[in-house]
Short mmCIF file of C-alpha atoms in Angstrom, two decimals:
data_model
loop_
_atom_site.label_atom_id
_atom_site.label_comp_id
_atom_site.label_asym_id
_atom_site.label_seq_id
_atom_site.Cartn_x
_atom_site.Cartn_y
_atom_site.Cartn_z
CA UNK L 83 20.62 6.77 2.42
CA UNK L 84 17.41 5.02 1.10
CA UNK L 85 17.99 1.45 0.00
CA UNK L 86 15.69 0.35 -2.77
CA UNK L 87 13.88 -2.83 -2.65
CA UNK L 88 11.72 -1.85 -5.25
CA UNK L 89 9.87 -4.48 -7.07
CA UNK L 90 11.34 -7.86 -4.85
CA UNK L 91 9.94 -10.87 -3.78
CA UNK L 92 9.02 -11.08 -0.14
CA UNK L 93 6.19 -13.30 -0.20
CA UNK L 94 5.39 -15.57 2.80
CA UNK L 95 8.83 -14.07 4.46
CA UNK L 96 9.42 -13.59 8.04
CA UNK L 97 9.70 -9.98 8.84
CA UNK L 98 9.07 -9.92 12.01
CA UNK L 99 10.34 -6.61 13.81
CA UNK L 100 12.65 -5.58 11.53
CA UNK L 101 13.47 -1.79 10.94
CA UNK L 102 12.54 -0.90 7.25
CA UNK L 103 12.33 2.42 7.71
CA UNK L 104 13.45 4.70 5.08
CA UNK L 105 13.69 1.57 2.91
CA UNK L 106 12.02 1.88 -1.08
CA UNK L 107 9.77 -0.67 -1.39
CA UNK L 108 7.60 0.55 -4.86
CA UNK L 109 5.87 -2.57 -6.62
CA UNK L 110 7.16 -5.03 -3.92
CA UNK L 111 5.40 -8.30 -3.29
CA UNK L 112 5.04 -8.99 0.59
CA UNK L 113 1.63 -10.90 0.18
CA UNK L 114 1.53 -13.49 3.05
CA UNK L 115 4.50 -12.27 4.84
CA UNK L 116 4.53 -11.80 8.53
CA UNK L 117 5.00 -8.14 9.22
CA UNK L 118 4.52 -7.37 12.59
CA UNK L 119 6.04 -5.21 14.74
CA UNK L 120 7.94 -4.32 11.67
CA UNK L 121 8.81 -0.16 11.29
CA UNK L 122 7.85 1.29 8.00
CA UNK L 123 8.34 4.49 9.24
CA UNK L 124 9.66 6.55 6.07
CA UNK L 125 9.30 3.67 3.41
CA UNK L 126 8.00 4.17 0.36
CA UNK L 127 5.07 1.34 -0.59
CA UNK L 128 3.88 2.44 -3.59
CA UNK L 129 1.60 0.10 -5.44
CA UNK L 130 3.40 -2.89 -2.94
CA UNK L 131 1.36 -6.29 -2.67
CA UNK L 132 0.00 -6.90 1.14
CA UNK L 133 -2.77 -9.23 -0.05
CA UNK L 134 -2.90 -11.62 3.29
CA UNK L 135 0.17 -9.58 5.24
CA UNK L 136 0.14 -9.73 8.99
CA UNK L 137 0.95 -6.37 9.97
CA UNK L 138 -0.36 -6.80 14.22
CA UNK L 139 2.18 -4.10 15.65
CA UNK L 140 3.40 -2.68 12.60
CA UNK L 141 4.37 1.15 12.70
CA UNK L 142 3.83 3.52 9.24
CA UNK L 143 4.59 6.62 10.76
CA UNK L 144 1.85 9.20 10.48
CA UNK L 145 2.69 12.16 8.59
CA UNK L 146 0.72 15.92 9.67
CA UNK L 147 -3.33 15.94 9.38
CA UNK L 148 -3.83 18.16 6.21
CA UNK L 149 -6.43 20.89 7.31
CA UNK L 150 -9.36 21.28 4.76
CA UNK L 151 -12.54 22.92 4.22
CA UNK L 152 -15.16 20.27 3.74
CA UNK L 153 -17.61 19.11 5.55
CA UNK L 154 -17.05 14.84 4.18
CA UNK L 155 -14.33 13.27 2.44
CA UNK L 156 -15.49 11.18 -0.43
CA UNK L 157 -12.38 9.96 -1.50
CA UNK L 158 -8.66 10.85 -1.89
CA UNK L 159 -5.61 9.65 -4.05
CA UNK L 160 -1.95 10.36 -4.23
CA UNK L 161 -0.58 10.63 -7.73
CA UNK L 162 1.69 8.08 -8.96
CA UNK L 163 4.65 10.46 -9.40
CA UNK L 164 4.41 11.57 -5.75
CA UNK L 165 3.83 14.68 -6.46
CA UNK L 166 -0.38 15.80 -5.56
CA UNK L 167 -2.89 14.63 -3.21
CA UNK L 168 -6.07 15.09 -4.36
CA UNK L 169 -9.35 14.89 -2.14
CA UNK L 170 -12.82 15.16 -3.21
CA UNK L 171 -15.28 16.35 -0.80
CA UNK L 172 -18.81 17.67 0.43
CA UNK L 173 -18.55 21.81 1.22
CA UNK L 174 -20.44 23.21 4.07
CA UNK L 175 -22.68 24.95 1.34
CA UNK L 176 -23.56 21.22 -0.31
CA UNK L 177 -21.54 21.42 -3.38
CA UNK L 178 -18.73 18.54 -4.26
CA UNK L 179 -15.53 20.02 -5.43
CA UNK L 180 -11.82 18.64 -5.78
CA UNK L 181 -8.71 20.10 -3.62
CA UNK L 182 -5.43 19.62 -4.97
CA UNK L 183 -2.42 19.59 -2.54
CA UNK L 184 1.71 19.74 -2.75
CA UNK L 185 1.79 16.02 -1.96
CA UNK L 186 4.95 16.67 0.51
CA UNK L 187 4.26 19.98 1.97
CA UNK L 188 0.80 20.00 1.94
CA UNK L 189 -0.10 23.23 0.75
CA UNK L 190 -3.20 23.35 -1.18
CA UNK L 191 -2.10 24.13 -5.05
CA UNK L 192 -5.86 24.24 -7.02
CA UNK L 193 -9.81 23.92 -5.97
CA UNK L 194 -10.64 22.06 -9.28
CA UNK L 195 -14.63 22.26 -10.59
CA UNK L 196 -17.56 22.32 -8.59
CA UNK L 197 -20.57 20.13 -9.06
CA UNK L 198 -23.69 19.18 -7.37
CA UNK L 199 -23.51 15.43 -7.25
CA UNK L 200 -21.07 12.81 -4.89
CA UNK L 201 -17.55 12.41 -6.59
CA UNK L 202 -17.27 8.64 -5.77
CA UNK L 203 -13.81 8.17 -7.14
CA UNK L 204 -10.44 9.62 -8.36
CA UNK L 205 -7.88 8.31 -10.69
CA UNK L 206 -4.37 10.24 -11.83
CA UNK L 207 -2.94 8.76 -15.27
CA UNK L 208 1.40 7.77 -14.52
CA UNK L 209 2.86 11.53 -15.35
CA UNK L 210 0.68 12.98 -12.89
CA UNK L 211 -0.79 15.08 -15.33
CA UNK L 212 -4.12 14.07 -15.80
CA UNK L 213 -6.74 14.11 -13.03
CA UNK L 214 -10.04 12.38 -13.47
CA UNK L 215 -12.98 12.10 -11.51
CA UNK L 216 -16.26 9.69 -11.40
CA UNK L 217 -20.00 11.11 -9.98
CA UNK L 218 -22.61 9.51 -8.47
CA UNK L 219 -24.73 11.15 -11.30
CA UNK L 220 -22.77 9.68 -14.03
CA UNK L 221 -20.18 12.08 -15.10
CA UNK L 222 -16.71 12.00 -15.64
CA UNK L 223 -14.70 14.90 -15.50
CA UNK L 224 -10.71 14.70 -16.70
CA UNK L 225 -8.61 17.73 -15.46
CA UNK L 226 -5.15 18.51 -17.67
CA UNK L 227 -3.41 19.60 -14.44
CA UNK L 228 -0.65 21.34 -16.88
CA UNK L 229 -3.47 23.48 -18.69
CA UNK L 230 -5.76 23.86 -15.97
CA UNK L 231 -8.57 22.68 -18.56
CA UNK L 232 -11.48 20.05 -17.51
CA UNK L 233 -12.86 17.83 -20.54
CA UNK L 234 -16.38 16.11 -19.38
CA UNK L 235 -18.67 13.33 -20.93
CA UNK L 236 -21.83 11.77 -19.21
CA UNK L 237 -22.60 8.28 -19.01
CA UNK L 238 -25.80 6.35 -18.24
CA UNK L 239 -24.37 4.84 -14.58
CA UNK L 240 -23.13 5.89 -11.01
CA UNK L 241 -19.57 5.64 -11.28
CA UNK L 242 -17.90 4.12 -8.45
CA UNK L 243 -14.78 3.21 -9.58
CA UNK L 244 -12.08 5.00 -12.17
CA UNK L 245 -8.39 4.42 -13.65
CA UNK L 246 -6.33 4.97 -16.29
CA UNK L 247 -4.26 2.59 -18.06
CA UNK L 248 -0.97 3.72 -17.37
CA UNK L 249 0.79 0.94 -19.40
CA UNK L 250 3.20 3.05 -21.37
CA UNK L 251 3.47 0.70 -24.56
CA UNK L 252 -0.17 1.43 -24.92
CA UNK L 253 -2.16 4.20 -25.81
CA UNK L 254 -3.55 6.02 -22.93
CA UNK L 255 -7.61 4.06 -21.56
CA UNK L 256 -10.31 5.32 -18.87
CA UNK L 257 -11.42 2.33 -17.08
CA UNK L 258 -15.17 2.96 -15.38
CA UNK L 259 -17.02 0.37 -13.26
CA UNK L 260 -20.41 1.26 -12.36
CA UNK L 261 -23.05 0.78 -9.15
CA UNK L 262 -24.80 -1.39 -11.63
CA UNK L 263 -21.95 -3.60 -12.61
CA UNK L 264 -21.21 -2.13 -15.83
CA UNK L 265 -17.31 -1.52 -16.92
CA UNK L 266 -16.47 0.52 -19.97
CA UNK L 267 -12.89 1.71 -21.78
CA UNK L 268 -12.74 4.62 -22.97
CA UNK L 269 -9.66 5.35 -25.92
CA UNK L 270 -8.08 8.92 -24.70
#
């Protein structure tokens, strides 16, 4: 059975070569703590804090290498449900495209768009049904995963960095930081 630490305190703890494996440890602070030789093998870490962690020995368990078709990886993200991995990538004929994967089996589900220019960055909003993108030329792309449709605006910047807002009390923002320094929010 998975235990669930989920969203605890272990900040500046002594860890040590302990046997977490299996353990859920989603939103969990360890920043500072000394984590070596400790087995994560199996534990879930989603959006944990490491900041400063000593992890010298530390095991994570690698899962299968996921066979693709391109040439360079320009970036990759896991959806916050679990659920998809996306990768965006370089093909052997020059083009940038996205791959979408079963997250857990692997199995590619969807070859999403393809462009001419780097995708730099990839953001999913918190249901895991929204997909966007950032290009080197400026572009952002936004994929309804549920529709299959692809909405697109252009800005004036390389976009190097992109994520959604996924505060639910809110209403749903695009976050964009720039090559240039610029940062823009974008109302959905």
């Amino acid at each position: 059975a998975r235990l669930s630490f989920s969203g605890m305190d272990f900040s500046k703890i002594n860890l040590r070569g302990a046997n977490l494996s299996g353990g859920i440890f989603d939103h969990t602070n360890f920043s500072g703590a000394d984590l070596s030789l400790v087995n994560f093998q199996g534990a879930w870490l989603r959006q944990s804090d490491f900041t400063n962690a000593d992890f010298t020995g530390a095991s994570f368990g690698e899962l299968a290498n996921l066979e693709h078709s391109f040439e360079k990886i320009t970036c990759c993200k896991i959806s916050v449900d679990g659920k998809y991995l996306a990768l965006a990538g370089k093909k052997q004929n020059g083009s940038y495209t996205i791959l979408l994967y079963d997250a857990v089996t692997l199995e590619q589900i969807n070859q999403l768009g393809e462009q001419t220019s780097t995708i730099n960055c990839l953001a999913f909003d918190n249901t895991g049904s929204l997909l966007s993108t950032g290009s080197q030329d400026g572009v952002v792309r936004i994929w309804n995963l549920v529709t299959n449709t692809e909405n697109k605006f252009k800005t004036k910047h390389n976009i190097t960095t992109i994520t959604f807002n996924n505060n639910v009390e809110s209403s749903l923002s695009l976050a964009i930081g720039s090559f240039d320094g610029i940062v823009s929010v974008w109302d959905m």
